[in-house]
CSV table of C-alpha atoms in Angstrom, one decimal:
chain,number,residue,atom,x,y,z
A,1,MET,CA,107.0,62.7,161.2
A,2,TYR,CA,108.3,62.8,157.7
A,3,ASN,CA,108.5,59.5,155.9
A,4,ARG,CA,111.3,59.2,153.5
A,5,CYS,CA,110.2,58.4,149.9
A,6,CYS,CA,110.6,54.8,148.9
A,7,ILE,CA,113.2,55.8,146.3
A,8,HIS,CA,116.1,56.4,148.7
A,9,SER,CA,119.3,55.4,146.9
A,10,PRO,CA,122.0,57.9,148.0
A,11,LEU,CA,123.8,60.1,145.5
A,12,HIS,CA,127.4,59.0,145.1
A,13,SER,CA,130.0,61.0,143.2
A,14,SER,CA,133.4,62.5,143.8
A,15,GLY,CA,134.1,66.1,144.3
A,16,PHE,CA,132.1,69.1,145.5
A,17,LEU,CA,130.0,71.7,143.9
A,18,SER,CA,132.0,74.9,143.1
A,19,SER,CA,131.4,77.7,145.5
A,20,SER,CA,131.2,80.0,142.6
A,21,TRP,CA,127.7,78.7,141.7
A,22,LEU,CA,125.0,81.3,141.7
A,23,PRO,CA,122.3,81.3,144.4
A,24,ILE,CA,118.9,79.9,143.6
A,25,PRO,CA,117.2,83.1,142.3
A,26,ASN,CA,120.0,83.9,139.9
A,27,LEU,CA,120.2,80.3,138.8
A,28,ASN,CA,116.5,80.2,138.0
A,29,VAL,CA,116.9,83.3,135.9
A,30,SER,CA,119.8,81.7,134.1
A,31,ILE,CA,117.7,78.5,133.5
A,32,LYS,CA,114.8,80.5,132.1
A,33,ASN,CA,117.2,82.4,129.8
A,34,GLU,CA,118.7,79.2,128.5
A,35,LYS,CA,115.2,77.7,127.9
A,36,ARG,CA,114.2,80.9,126.1
A,37,GLU,CA,117.3,80.7,123.9
A,38,ARG,CA,116.5,77.1,123.0
A,39,VAL,CA,112.9,78.1,122.0
A,40,VAL,CA,114.2,81.0,119.9
A,41,LYS,CA,116.7,78.7,118.2
A,42,ALA,CA,114.1,76.1,117.6
A,43,SER,CA,111.8,78.7,116.1
A,44,ARG,CA,114.5,79.9,113.7
A,45,ASP,CA,115.2,76.3,112.7
A,46,VAL,CA,111.6,75.6,112.0
A,47,THR,CA,111.4,78.7,109.9
A,48,MET,CA,114.6,77.9,108.0
A,49,ASN,CA,113.6,74.3,107.3
A,50,SER,CA,110.1,75.2,106.3
A,51,LYS,CA,111.4,77.8,103.8
A,52,LYS,CA,113.7,75.0,102.5
A,53,VAL,CA,110.7,72.9,101.8
A,54,ILE,CA,109.0,75.8,100.0
A,55,PHE,CA,112.0,76.4,97.8
A,56,GLN,CA,112.2,72.7,96.9
A,57,VAL,CA,108.6,72.7,95.8
A,58,HIS,CA,109.2,75.8,93.7
A,59,ARG,CA,111.9,73.9,91.8
A,60,MET,CA,109.3,71.3,90.7
A,61,SER,CA,108.6,70.7,87.0
A,62,LYS,CA,106.6,68.2,85.1
A,63,TYR,CA,109.8,66.1,84.8
A,64,ASN,CA,110.7,65.8,88.5
A,65,LYS,CA,107.3,66.5,90.3
A,66,GLU,CA,107.2,63.1,92.1
A,67,GLU,CA,110.8,63.2,93.2
A,68,VAL,CA,110.7,66.8,94.5
A,69,LEU,CA,107.4,66.3,96.4
A,70,GLN,CA,108.7,63.1,98.0
A,71,LYS,CA,111.8,65.0,99.2
A,72,ALA,CA,109.7,67.9,100.4
A,73,GLU,CA,107.4,65.7,102.4
A,74,LYS,CA,110.3,64.0,104.0
A,75,ASP,CA,111.9,67.3,105.0
A,76,LEU,CA,108.5,68.5,106.3
A,77,ALA,CA,108.1,65.5,108.4
A,78,ALA,CA,111.6,66.0,109.9
A,79,VAL,CA,110.5,69.5,110.9
A,80,THR,CA,107.5,68.2,112.7
A,81,ASN,CA,109.3,65.3,114.4
A,82,GLN,CA,112.4,67.2,115.4
A,83,TYR,CA,111.1,70.6,116.3
A,84,MET,CA,107.3,70.8,116.7
A,85,SER,CA,107.2,67.8,119.0
A,86,ARG,CA,109.9,69.3,121.2
A,87,LEU,CA,108.1,72.6,121.4
A,88,ILE,CA,104.8,70.8,122.3
A,89,GLN,CA,106.7,68.9,125.0
A,90,GLU,CA,108.0,72.2,126.5
A,91,TYR,CA,104.4,73.5,126.5
A,92,VAL,CA,103.2,70.4,128.3
A,93,GLU,CA,105.9,70.7,130.9
A,94,ALA,CA,105.0,74.4,131.5
A,95,ALA,CA,101.3,73.7,131.6
A,96,THR,CA,101.5,70.8,134.0
A,97,PHE,CA,104.0,72.7,136.2
A,98,CYS,CA,101.6,75.7,136.5
A,99,GLY,CA,98.7,73.3,137.1
A,100,PHE,CA,100.5,71.6,140.0
A,101,CYS,CA,101.5,74.9,141.6
A,102,LYS,CA,97.9,76.2,141.3
A,103,ASN,CA,95.9,73.1,142.2
A,104,GLY,CA,98.3,70.6,143.6
A,105,THR,CA,97.2,68.0,141.0
A,106,LEU,CA,98.4,66.8,137.6
A,107,LEU,CA,96.9,68.4,134.5
A,108,THR,CA,95.6,65.7,132.3
A,109,LEU,CA,95.9,65.5,128.5
A,110,ASP,CA,92.2,66.1,128.1
A,111,GLU,CA,92.4,69.2,130.2
A,112,ILE,CA,95.3,70.6,128.2
A,113,ASN,CA,93.6,69.9,124.9
A,114,ASN,CA,90.4,71.5,126.1
A,115,THR,CA,92.4,74.8,126.7
A,116,LEU,CA,93.5,74.6,123.1
A,117,LEU,CA,90.0,74.4,121.6
A,118,PRO,CA,89.3,78.1,121.7
A,119,LEU,CA,92.4,78.6,119.6
A,120,SER,CA,91.2,76.4,116.8
A,121,ASP,CA,89.2,77.2,113.7
A,122,PRO,CA,85.7,75.6,114.3
A,123,SER,CA,85.6,74.7,110.6
A,124,LEU,CA,88.8,72.7,110.9
A,125,GLN,CA,90.1,69.8,112.9
A,126,PRO,CA,91.0,71.2,116.3
A,127,LEU,CA,94.6,71.5,117.5
A,128,GLN,CA,95.3,68.7,119.9
A,129,ILE,CA,98.3,67.3,121.6
A,130,ASN,CA,98.9,63.6,121.2
A,131,ILE,CA,99.6,61.2,124.0
A,132,LEU,CA,103.2,60.6,123.1
A,133,ASP,CA,104.1,64.3,123.3
A,134,TYR,CA,102.2,64.6,126.6
A,135,LEU,CA,104.1,61.7,128.2
A,136,LEU,CA,107.5,63.1,127.0
A,137,GLY,CA,106.6,66.5,128.3
A,138,LEU,CA,105.5,65.0,131.6
A,139,ALA,CA,108.8,63.3,131.9
A,140,ASP,CA,110.5,66.7,131.9
A,141,LEU,CA,108.3,68.0,134.6
A,142,THR,CA,110.2,66.4,137.5
A,143,GLY,CA,113.2,68.6,136.7
A,144,GLU,CA,111.2,71.7,137.4
A,145,LEU,CA,109.6,70.0,140.5
A,146,MET,CA,113.1,69.4,141.8
A,147,ARG,CA,114.1,73.0,141.4
A,148,LEU,CA,110.8,74.1,143.0
A,149,ALA,CA,111.3,71.8,146.0
A,150,ILE,CA,114.8,73.0,146.6
A,151,GLY,CA,113.6,76.6,146.4
A,152,ARG,CA,110.8,75.9,148.9
A,153,ILE,CA,113.2,74.3,151.3
A,154,SER,CA,115.4,77.3,151.1
A,155,ASP,CA,112.3,79.4,152.1
A,156,GLY,CA,111.6,77.0,155.0
A,157,GLU,CA,108.5,75.4,153.4
A,158,LEU,CA,109.4,71.8,154.1
A,159,GLU,CA,105.8,70.6,154.1
A,160,PHE,CA,105.3,71.9,150.5
A,161,ALA,CA,108.6,70.3,149.5
A,162,GLN,CA,107.4,67.0,150.9
A,163,LYS,CA,104.2,67.3,148.8
A,164,ILE,CA,106.3,68.0,145.7
A,165,CYS,CA,108.4,64.9,146.5
A,166,ARG,CA,105.3,62.7,146.7
A,167,PHE,CA,103.9,64.1,143.5
A,168,ALA,CA,107.2,63.6,141.6
A,169,ARG,CA,107.4,60.1,142.9
A,170,ASP,CA,103.9,59.3,141.8
A,171,ILE,CA,104.6,60.5,138.3
A,172,TYR,CA,107.8,58.5,138.1
A,173,ARG,CA,106.0,55.3,139.3
A,174,GLU,CA,103.1,55.7,136.9
A,175,LEU,CA,105.4,56.3,133.9
A,176,THR,CA,107.5,53.2,134.7
A,177,LEU,CA,104.3,51.2,133.9
A,178,VAL,CA,104.0,52.9,130.6
A,179,VAL,CA,107.5,53.1,129.2
A,180,PRO,CA,107.9,49.3,128.6
A,181,HIS,CA,105.1,49.6,126.0
A,182,MET,CA,106.6,52.6,124.2
A,183,ASP,CA,108.7,52.6,121.0
A,184,ASP,CA,112.4,52.4,121.8
A,185,SER,CA,113.0,55.0,119.1
A,186,HIS,CA,111.8,57.7,121.5
A,187,ASP,CA,114.1,59.2,124.2
A,188,MET,CA,111.8,58.3,127.1
A,189,LYS,CA,114.4,55.9,128.6
A,190,THR,CA,116.9,58.7,129.0
A,191,LYS,CA,114.3,60.9,130.4
A,192,MET,CA,113.3,58.3,132.9
A,193,GLU,CA,116.9,58.1,134.2
A,194,ILE,CA,116.9,61.9,134.7
A,195,MET,CA,113.5,61.7,136.4
A,196,LEU,CA,114.8,59.2,138.9
A,197,GLN,CA,117.8,61.5,139.6
A,198,SER,CA,115.4,64.4,140.2
A,199,VAL,CA,113.2,62.4,142.5
A,200,MET,CA,116.3,61.3,144.5
A,201,LYS,CA,117.5,64.9,144.8
A,202,ILE,CA,114.1,66.0,146.1
A,203,GLU,CA,114.0,63.2,148.5
A,204,ASN,CA,117.5,63.7,149.8
A,205,ALA,CA,116.8,67.5,150.2
A,206,CYS,CA,113.7,66.9,152.3
A,207,PHE,CA,115.4,64.1,154.3
A,208,SER,CA,118.5,66.2,155.0
A,209,VAL,CA,116.5,69.1,156.4
A,210,HIS,CA,114.3,66.8,158.4
A,211,VAL,CA,117.2,65.0,160.0
A,212,ARG,CA,119.5,68.0,160.6
A,213,GLY,CA,116.8,70.5,161.6
A,214,SER,CA,115.1,73.5,160.1
A,215,GLU,CA,118.3,75.6,160.7
A,216,TYR,CA,119.9,73.7,157.8
A,217,ILE,CA,118.6,75.4,154.7
A,218,PRO,CA,120.7,74.2,151.8
A,219,LEU,CA,121.8,76.5,148.9
A,220,LEU,CA,122.8,75.3,145.5
A,221,GLY,CA,126.6,75.2,145.3
A,222,SER,CA,127.0,74.4,149.0
A,223,ASP,CA,130.4,72.9,149.8
A,224,ASP,CA,129.2,71.5,153.1
A,225,PRO,CA,130.3,67.8,153.1
A,226,GLY,CA,126.9,66.9,154.6
A,227,SER,CA,125.0,68.6,151.9
A,228,PHE,CA,122.6,66.5,149.9
A,229,LEU,CA,124.0,68.2,146.7
A,230,VAL,CA,127.6,67.2,147.3
A,231,GLY,CA,128.9,65.4,144.2
A,232,VAL,CA,126.0,66.4,142.1
A,233,ALA,CA,127.8,67.7,139.0
A,234,ASP,CA,124.9,69.7,137.5
A,235,ILE,CA,121.2,70.2,138.2
A,236,GLU,CA,120.5,71.4,134.7
A,237,LEU,CA,118.3,68.7,133.2
């Protein structure tokens, strides 16, 4: 018998999802396209800001060398913090998502970094992902797990969806132990709130199908008053 996850607060909100929402396959395509656009935009921004740094350095003279280099280093750090870190987090999210689908386990930071070693120049310090970017990327994983679980339920794979629920719940529980020790300047707190929402959606999806029977296969955008998605304004995380 399916045991409902320990995080079982019901979703409360007014209104219903619009019946004009796209079905799951089309929604997944839309989500992928939106993510691709974000990556493309981030790449353009990195290029633009990097060129800005180069142009600044070219304006250097013996009279303003220190001032120009300080400004250039500051702008370069902004590129790293604002863009590179986010791209790495996206990579961690994708790598851990694929790892779970393949092996049913969480891809560790060491395992991810080991896959990057062949890409590094042996004569230089190897490219490695730091623990902060790993944790921030991991926090985004539950959003994809939620979409995966709903898709599996729609295909009648409740057992796999239950496994996803347990996995997402474990990640959330472990991160709650880490977050209190993290710098408040990072956006982990917001991500944790979104993680909890995702876990709750997975749980409610599994529980609804378990209670109402296998004939109840929910679709995104359902206006059924008994749907576990009623009142959920948006699943885009």
